[in-house]
Structure formats: C-alpha cells, structure tokens
Amino acid sequence: LLEESARLLYQEWFVRLRFPAYEHTRIVDGVPEGWEKKTLGDLCFEVREIVNPTELEPDTPYIGLEHIPRRSISLDTWSQAEKVTSTKHKYIAGYILFGKIRPYFHKVGIAFIDGVASSDAIVIRPISDELRSLVLLTVSSDGFVAVASKTAREGSKMPRADWKLMKEYHVPLPPEGMLEVFSETIEPIVEQLKLLVFQNQKLKAARDILLPRLM
C-alpha cells in the first residue's frame, strides 16, 4: 500500500502533470512552465565500484538478482558475501539497484543497508538527496522500464539494459520548492518501508529460532 501510494503520486505529478496548481500552469515545449527538461543522466549516475570477494567480510550483505523482487521498490531480502566467488559492485544504503538482465522483469529497488550487489545490477546514485525520491520513482516506473526493455542490448542468451541509453531518458524537473514538497512526501514512505523490512527480518529470525523448539 505504501509503494502504491508513492507510485500514484509520481504518476499524477510527473506523468499526468496533475501537480498542485496545475490548472493555472501552461505547458511550454512539453513541460509545465517553470519546469526544466532534463535527462536521467542529469539527475543521477552509475556507480561502478568493483570489489574482489577476498576483500569482503563474510557477513557483508549481498544482493543478487534473485533477491530483487519484481515490481517492488523495497529490497527486503539479501544473503551474505561468504559464498560470493566473483567480483561484485559495492553500494551503500540509499543507492538504487536496477536489474539489467531481462529488464522487463521490472527488478528495481532502493537499498536499505550497505553491501555488495551482483554485477548484473546497475547501481544508481542520485546526485543529491533532494533528487533521490524522483530518481527512484522514475527508474521504477512502468514507462521507464518499458523504454529500458526496448533499448536493451541483445546478448548471446538474454537482453541487458544499457545505461548509456537509459540515462538519456527525459525527466521533467519541477522548481525547487515543488521538488521539495514531493521529496518530503515520498521520503517518509521510503523510511517506513525500511522500518518494515527490518522488522520483518527480525521476525523471520525469531521464527527460525522458535519454530524448531515448538516442533
């Protein structure tokens, strides 16, 4: 429900352009007056910090494509790096992971804990905290995922999303005040998602400890 409310707000403001006071705002060159025409690459960039498995602590969180849920921005599952045997990409909490293998699977979400990710995920970092909500909901939107899927490079076995093309995606950027209102609405939702994820992790751990004893 939290994720759906965030998606609906994004669609209203940035797809349907029904933002506050939209009735009194002219559309100029495809964007509301006072807004800027930007590309995704103007708002964020790809992080390619490669880590060797020998450099990792065994309990380092690891997120592979198998851990990223479909059509959910909450990265609520991870394993540990003790079984990792190949190089991975380092990320920190607040970065966004985009599964680039078969992008139409719609595996996109925000990390709630520092760790390493599969090299089959694109690690995206917004250029500022103020842009994080907009970037997150843009790259996880149906429209963006559809474009990423259409422009994917055809590999020997499966298509892969191409960041060079993804970063050219057009994003309307509202004035600073309106962007701040949007961010102040979305950030508490993301924070609540984070709290729920960690609560569920603790409940799973408690279940795994108690259930064998009950049996």
Short mmCIF file of N, CA, C and O in Angstrom, two decimals, residues 5 25 151 207 209:
data_model
loop_
_atom_site.label_atom_id
_atom_site.label_comp_id
_atom_site.label_asym_id
_atom_site.label_seq_id
_atom_site.Cartn_x
_atom_site.Cartn_y
_atom_site.Cartn_z
N SER A 5 0.94 4.02 -3.06
CA SER A 5 0.67 5.45 -2.86
C SER A 5 1.78 6.30 -3.44
O SER A 5 1.52 7.35 -4.03
N THR A 25 -1.23 26.47 -14.74
CA THR A 25 0.13 26.42 -15.28
C THR A 25 0.08 26.02 -16.76
O THR A 25 -0.54 25.01 -17.12
N THR A 151 15.21 -0.75 -25.42
CA THR A 151 16.56 -0.34 -25.84
C THR A 151 17.63 -1.29 -25.32
O THR A 151 18.82 -1.01 -25.45
N ARG A 207 11.33 -16.45 14.24
CA ARG A 207 10.60 -17.64 13.80
C ARG A 207 11.54 -18.83 13.64
O ARG A 207 11.25 -19.94 14.09
N ILE A 209 14.31 -19.39 15.08
CA ILE A 209 14.82 -19.85 16.37
C ILE A 209 13.74 -20.61 17.14
O ILE A 209 13.99 -21.68 17.72
#
